[in-house]
mmCIF file with all atom_site columns, C-alpha atoms in Angstrom:
data_model
loop_
_atom_site.group_PDB
_atom_site.id
_atom_site.type_symbol
_atom_site.label_atom_id
_atom_site.label_alt_id
_atom_site.label_comp_id
_atom_site.label_asym_id
_atom_site.label_entity_id
_atom_site.label_seq_id
_atom_site.pdbx_PDB_ins_code
_atom_site.Cartn_x
_atom_site.Cartn_y
_atom_site.Cartn_z
_atom_site.occupancy
_atom_site.B_iso_or_equiv
_atom_site.pdbx_formal_charge
_atom_site.auth_seq_id
_atom_site.auth_comp_id
_atom_site.auth_asym_id
_atom_site.auth_atom_id
_atom_site.pdbx_PDB_model_num
ATOM 1   C CA . MET A 1 1   ? 0.000   0.000  0.000   1.00 85.00 ? 1   MET A CA 1
ATOM 2   C CA . GLU A 1 2   ? 2.886   2.331  0.781   1.00 90.00 ? 2   GLU A CA 1
ATOM 3   C CA . TYR A 1 3   ? 4.372   1.762  -2.640  1.00 90.00 ? 3   TYR A CA 1
ATOM 4   C CA . ILE A 1 4   ? 1.089   2.582  -4.322  1.00 92.00 ? 4   ILE A CA 1
ATOM 5   C CA . MET A 1 5   ? 0.789   5.886  -2.414  1.00 92.00 ? 5   MET A CA 1
ATOM 6   C CA . ILE A 1 6   ? 4.387   6.849  -3.209  1.00 93.00 ? 6   ILE A CA 1
ATOM 7   C CA . GLY A 1 7   ? 3.836   5.909  -6.858  1.00 94.00 ? 7   GLY A CA 1
ATOM 8   C CA . LEU A 1 8   ? 0.676   8.031  -7.063  1.00 94.00 ? 8   LEU A CA 1
ATOM 9   C CA . ILE A 1 9   ? 2.430   11.024 -5.478  1.00 95.00 ? 9   ILE A CA 1
ATOM 10  C CA . VAL A 1 10  ? 5.372   10.736 -7.893  1.00 95.00 ? 10  VAL A CA 1
ATOM 11  C CA . PHE A 1 11  ? 2.966   10.365 -10.808 1.00 95.00 ? 11  PHE A CA 1
ATOM 12  C CA . SER A 1 12  ? 0.996   13.455 -9.702  1.00 94.00 ? 12  SER A CA 1
ATOM 13  C CA . ILE A 1 13  ? 4.208   15.513 -9.396  1.00 94.00 ? 13  ILE A CA 1
ATOM 14  C CA . PHE A 1 14  ? 5.234   14.309 -12.863 1.00 92.00 ? 14  PHE A CA 1
ATOM 15  C CA . LEU A 1 15  ? 1.875   15.366 -14.318 1.00 91.00 ? 15  LEU A CA 1
ATOM 16  C CA . PHE A 1 16  ? 2.112   18.704 -12.519 1.00 89.00 ? 16  PHE A CA 1
ATOM 17  C CA . PHE A 1 17  ? 5.461   19.519 -14.190 1.00 86.00 ? 17  PHE A CA 1
ATOM 18  C CA . ILE A 1 18  ? 4.221   18.342 -17.597 1.00 85.00 ? 18  ILE A CA 1
ATOM 19  C CA . SER A 1 19  ? 1.287   20.748 -17.330 1.00 81.00 ? 19  SER A CA 1
ATOM 20  C CA . PHE A 1 20  ? 3.731   23.683 -17.257 1.00 80.00 ? 20  PHE A CA 1
ATOM 21  C CA . LEU A 1 21  ? 5.563   22.447 -20.330 1.00 78.00 ? 21  LEU A CA 1
ATOM 22  C CA . ALA A 1 22  ? 2.446   21.871 -22.434 1.00 74.00 ? 22  ALA A CA 1
ATOM 23  C CA . LYS A 1 23  ? 1.533   24.430 -25.088 1.00 71.00 ? 23  LYS A CA 1
ATOM 24  C CA . ASP A 1 24  ? -0.841  27.153 -24.037 1.00 72.00 ? 24  ASP A CA 1
ATOM 25  C CA . ASN A 1 25  ? -3.680  26.871 -26.559 1.00 76.00 ? 25  ASN A CA 1
ATOM 26  C CA . ILE A 1 26  ? -5.634  29.636 -24.883 1.00 80.00 ? 26  ILE A CA 1
ATOM 27  C CA . LYS A 1 27  ? -2.842  32.120 -25.566 1.00 81.00 ? 27  LYS A CA 1
ATOM 28  C CA . GLN A 1 28  ? -2.844  31.197 -29.266 1.00 83.00 ? 28  GLN A CA 1
ATOM 29  C CA . MET A 1 29  ? -6.612  31.558 -29.435 1.00 87.00 ? 29  MET A CA 1
ATOM 30  C CA . GLU A 1 30  ? -6.402  34.977 -27.743 1.00 88.00 ? 30  GLU A CA 1
ATOM 31  C CA . GLU A 1 31  ? -3.840  36.117 -30.323 1.00 88.00 ? 31  GLU A CA 1
ATOM 32  C CA . GLN A 1 32  ? -6.049  34.882 -33.161 1.00 91.00 ? 32  GLN A CA 1
ATOM 33  C CA . LEU A 1 33  ? -9.052  36.646 -31.646 1.00 91.00 ? 33  LEU A CA 1
ATOM 34  C CA . ASP A 1 34  ? -7.070  39.887 -31.339 1.00 90.00 ? 34  ASP A CA 1
ATOM 35  C CA . HIS A 1 35  ? -5.995  39.579 -34.977 1.00 91.00 ? 35  HIS A CA 1
ATOM 36  C CA . LEU A 1 36  ? -9.574  38.956 -36.102 1.00 92.00 ? 36  LEU A CA 1
ATOM 37  C CA . THR A 1 37  ? -10.824 41.885 -34.039 1.00 92.00 ? 37  THR A CA 1
ATOM 38  C CA . LEU A 1 38  ? -8.280  44.234 -35.617 1.00 90.00 ? 38  LEU A CA 1
ATOM 39  C CA . SER A 1 39  ? -9.122  42.972 -39.103 1.00 91.00 ? 39  SER A CA 1
ATOM 40  C CA . PHE A 1 40  ? -12.826 43.430 -38.447 1.00 91.00 ? 40  PHE A CA 1
ATOM 41  C CA . ALA A 1 41  ? -12.276 46.965 -37.142 1.00 92.00 ? 41  ALA A CA 1
ATOM 42  C CA . GLN A 1 42  ? -10.224 47.900 -40.217 1.00 92.00 ? 42  GLN A CA 1
ATOM 43  C CA . GLU A 1 43  ? -12.815 46.482 -42.604 1.00 92.00 ? 43  GLU A CA 1
ATOM 44  C CA . THR A 1 44  ? -15.618 48.250 -40.740 1.00 92.00 ? 44  THR A CA 1
ATOM 45  C CA . TYR A 1 45  ? -13.747 51.551 -40.967 1.00 89.00 ? 45  TYR A CA 1
ATOM 46  C CA . GLN A 1 46  ? -13.172 51.106 -44.697 1.00 91.00 ? 46  GLN A CA 1
ATOM 47  C CA . LEU A 1 47  ? -16.828 50.224 -45.273 1.00 91.00 ? 47  LEU A CA 1
ATOM 48  C CA . LYS A 1 48  ? -17.996 53.256 -43.296 1.00 91.00 ? 48  LYS A CA 1
ATOM 49  C CA . LYS A 1 49  ? -15.696 55.511 -45.302 1.00 89.00 ? 49  LYS A CA 1
ATOM 50  C CA . ARG A 1 50  ? -16.965 54.069 -48.594 1.00 88.00 ? 50  ARG A CA 1
ATOM 51  C CA . LEU A 1 51  ? -20.557 54.422 -47.416 1.00 89.00 ? 51  LEU A CA 1
ATOM 52  C CA . GLN A 1 52  ? -19.941 58.051 -46.498 1.00 87.00 ? 52  GLN A CA 1
ATOM 53  C CA . VAL A 1 53  ? -18.522 58.752 -49.970 1.00 85.00 ? 53  VAL A CA 1
ATOM 54  C CA . LEU A 1 54  ? -21.513 57.068 -51.597 1.00 85.00 ? 54  LEU A CA 1
ATOM 55  C CA . GLU A 1 55  ? -23.946 59.006 -49.417 1.00 84.00 ? 55  GLU A CA 1
ATOM 56  C CA . GLU A 1 56  ? -22.257 62.274 -50.336 1.00 82.00 ? 56  GLU A CA 1
ATOM 57  C CA . GLU A 1 57  ? -22.385 61.388 -54.027 1.00 80.00 ? 57  GLU A CA 1
ATOM 58  C CA . LEU A 1 58  ? -26.058 60.508 -53.767 1.00 81.00 ? 58  LEU A CA 1
ATOM 59  C CA . LEU A 1 59  ? -26.711 63.712 -51.848 1.00 79.00 ? 59  LEU A CA 1
ATOM 60  C CA . ILE A 1 60  ? -24.904 65.750 -54.504 1.00 76.00 ? 60  ILE A CA 1
ATOM 61  C CA . HIS A 1 61  ? -26.869 64.047 -57.282 1.00 68.00 ? 61  HIS A CA 1
ATOM 62  C CA . HIS A 1 62  ? -30.114 64.397 -55.322 1.00 64.00 ? 62  HIS A CA 1
ATOM 63  C CA . GLU A 1 63  ? -29.509 68.107 -54.672 1.00 62.00 ? 63  GLU A CA 1
ATOM 64  C CA . ASN A 1 64  ? -29.048 68.747 -58.402 1.00 56.00 ? 64  ASN A CA 1
ATOM 65  C CA . PRO A 1 65  ? -32.602 69.158 -59.711 1.00 51.00 ? 65  PRO A CA 1
ATOM 66  C CA . THR A 1 66  ? -33.253 69.439 -63.431 1.00 49.00 ? 66  THR A CA 1
ATOM 67  C CA . HIS A 1 67  ? -33.274 73.229 -63.396 1.00 46.00 ? 67  HIS A CA 1
ATOM 68  C CA . ILE A 1 68  ? -29.603 73.268 -62.370 1.00 45.00 ? 68  ILE A CA 1
ATOM 69  C CA . ALA A 1 69  ? -28.732 71.324 -65.493 1.00 47.00 ? 69  ALA A CA 1
ATOM 70  C CA . SER A 1 70  ? -30.001 74.246 -67.547 1.00 49.00 ? 70  SER A CA 1
ATOM 71  C CA . ALA A 1 71  ? -28.367 76.850 -65.288 1.00 48.00 ? 71  ALA A CA 1
ATOM 72  C CA . HIS A 1 72  ? -25.491 79.066 -66.303 1.00 50.00 ? 72  HIS A CA 1
ATOM 73  C CA . ASP A 1 73  ? -21.964 77.743 -66.726 1.00 57.00 ? 73  ASP A CA 1
ATOM 74  C CA . SER A 1 74  ? -20.872 79.657 -63.638 1.00 62.00 ? 74  SER A CA 1
ATOM 75  C CA . ASP A 1 75  ? -23.331 77.669 -61.503 1.00 61.00 ? 75  ASP A CA 1
ATOM 76  C CA . ARG A 1 76  ? -21.990 74.383 -62.888 1.00 68.00 ? 76  ARG A CA 1
ATOM 77  C CA . SER A 1 77  ? -18.473 75.636 -62.363 1.00 75.00 ? 77  SER A CA 1
ATOM 78  C CA . THR A 1 78  ? -19.266 76.400 -58.718 1.00 77.00 ? 78  THR A CA 1
ATOM 79  C CA . LEU A 1 79  ? -20.778 72.960 -58.225 1.00 78.00 ? 79  LEU A CA 1
ATOM 80  C CA . THR A 1 80  ? -17.751 71.339 -59.838 1.00 81.00 ? 80  THR A CA 1
ATOM 81  C CA . LYS A 1 81  ? -15.386 73.350 -57.631 1.00 83.00 ? 81  LYS A CA 1
ATOM 82  C CA . ASN A 1 82  ? -17.360 72.363 -54.531 1.00 84.00 ? 82  ASN A CA 1
ATOM 83  C CA . ARG A 1 83  ? -17.302 68.712 -55.554 1.00 85.00 ? 83  ARG A CA 1
ATOM 84  C CA . VAL A 1 84  ? -13.553 68.832 -56.252 1.00 87.00 ? 84  VAL A CA 1
ATOM 85  C CA . PHE A 1 85  ? -12.917 70.456 -52.880 1.00 85.00 ? 85  PHE A CA 1
ATOM 86  C CA . THR A 1 86  ? -15.138 67.923 -51.085 1.00 87.00 ? 86  THR A CA 1
ATOM 87  C CA . LEU A 1 87  ? -13.313 65.007 -52.703 1.00 88.00 ? 87  LEU A CA 1
ATOM 88  C CA . TYR A 1 88  ? -9.961  66.603 -51.881 1.00 87.00 ? 88  TYR A CA 1
ATOM 89  C CA . LYS A 1 89  ? -10.985 66.946 -48.218 1.00 88.00 ? 89  LYS A CA 1
ATOM 90  C CA . GLN A 1 90  ? -11.830 63.226 -48.234 1.00 89.00 ? 90  GLN A CA 1
ATOM 91  C CA . GLY A 1 91  ? -8.205  62.522 -49.074 1.00 88.00 ? 91  GLY A CA 1
ATOM 92  C CA . LEU A 1 92  ? -8.519  61.525 -52.724 1.00 88.00 ? 92  LEU A CA 1
ATOM 93  C CA . SER A 1 93  ? -5.570  62.132 -55.037 1.00 88.00 ? 93  SER A CA 1
ATOM 94  C CA . TYR A 1 94  ? -5.716  64.475 -58.013 1.00 87.00 ? 94  TYR A CA 1
ATOM 95  C CA . GLU A 1 95  ? -6.046  61.514 -60.370 1.00 89.00 ? 95  GLU A CA 1
ATOM 96  C CA . GLN A 1 96  ? -8.935  60.026 -58.406 1.00 89.00 ? 96  GLN A CA 1
ATOM 97  C CA . ILE A 1 97  ? -10.720 63.383 -58.284 1.00 88.00 ? 97  ILE A CA 1
ATOM 98  C CA . ALA A 1 98  ? -10.212 63.779 -62.023 1.00 88.00 ? 98  ALA A CA 1
ATOM 99  C CA . ARG A 1 99  ? -11.836 60.386 -62.629 1.00 88.00 ? 99  ARG A CA 1
ATOM 100 C CA . GLU A 1 100 ? -14.760 61.181 -60.315 1.00 84.00 ? 100 GLU A CA 1
ATOM 101 C CA . THR A 1 101 ? -15.495 64.592 -61.842 1.00 85.00 ? 101 THR A CA 1
ATOM 102 C CA . ALA A 1 102 ? -14.603 63.856 -65.485 1.00 84.00 ? 102 ALA A CA 1
ATOM 103 C CA . LEU A 1 103 ? -11.965 66.589 -65.435 1.00 87.00 ? 103 LEU A CA 1
ATOM 104 C CA . THR A 1 104 ? -8.305  66.426 -66.303 1.00 87.00 ? 104 THR A CA 1
ATOM 105 C CA . THR A 1 105 ? -5.691  66.222 -63.574 1.00 87.00 ? 105 THR A CA 1
ATOM 106 C CA . GLU A 1 106 ? -4.411  69.673 -64.509 1.00 88.00 ? 106 GLU A CA 1
ATOM 107 C CA . GLU A 1 107 ? -7.925  71.156 -64.218 1.00 87.00 ? 107 GLU A CA 1
ATOM 108 C CA . VAL A 1 108 ? -8.251  69.642 -60.751 1.00 86.00 ? 108 VAL A CA 1
ATOM 109 C CA . ARG A 1 109 ? -4.912  71.164 -59.717 1.00 88.00 ? 109 ARG A CA 1
ATOM 110 C CA . MET A 1 110 ? -5.919  74.562 -61.057 1.00 86.00 ? 110 MET A CA 1
ATOM 111 C CA . ILE A 1 111 ? -9.264  74.451 -59.208 1.00 86.00 ? 111 ILE A CA 1
ATOM 112 C CA . LEU A 1 112 ? -7.581  73.513 -55.937 1.00 84.00 ? 112 LEU A CA 1
ATOM 113 C CA . ARG A 1 113 ? -4.940  76.229 -56.383 1.00 85.00 ? 113 ARG A CA 1
ATOM 114 C CA . GLY A 1 114 ? -7.712  78.759 -57.015 1.00 80.00 ? 114 GLY A CA 1
ATOM 115 C CA . LEU A 1 115 ? -9.589  77.647 -53.890 1.00 71.00 ? 115 LEU A CA 1
ATOM 116 C CA . ALA A 1 116 ? -6.429  77.856 -51.781 1.00 64.00 ? 116 ALA A CA 1
ATOM 117 C CA . ARG A 1 117 ? -6.022  81.568 -52.535 1.00 60.00 ? 117 ARG A CA 1
#
């Protein structure tokens, strides 16, 4: 009986030390969860930014009733300048603004220089 008790104690001490050497799966899962959380936050931010751009574009198109289409060139020019400035404030490059507004890159630069004065 003594030998059995001593054997069980030695075995329990052995298992106790092995438990410290085993891989910590919880730590790996926490790291994966942190990575997924960061990825989700980045994707959410990008989606919100895209949604805001789309909402602004829809608002600009919605605010332009048919009578503005027949308005003077100066009114269209003002709308174009406002749109260029809005896109520039959103952080778009000159090339991206040119694509969005159907202007040339040089026209976009000139508009932004004129607004900066």
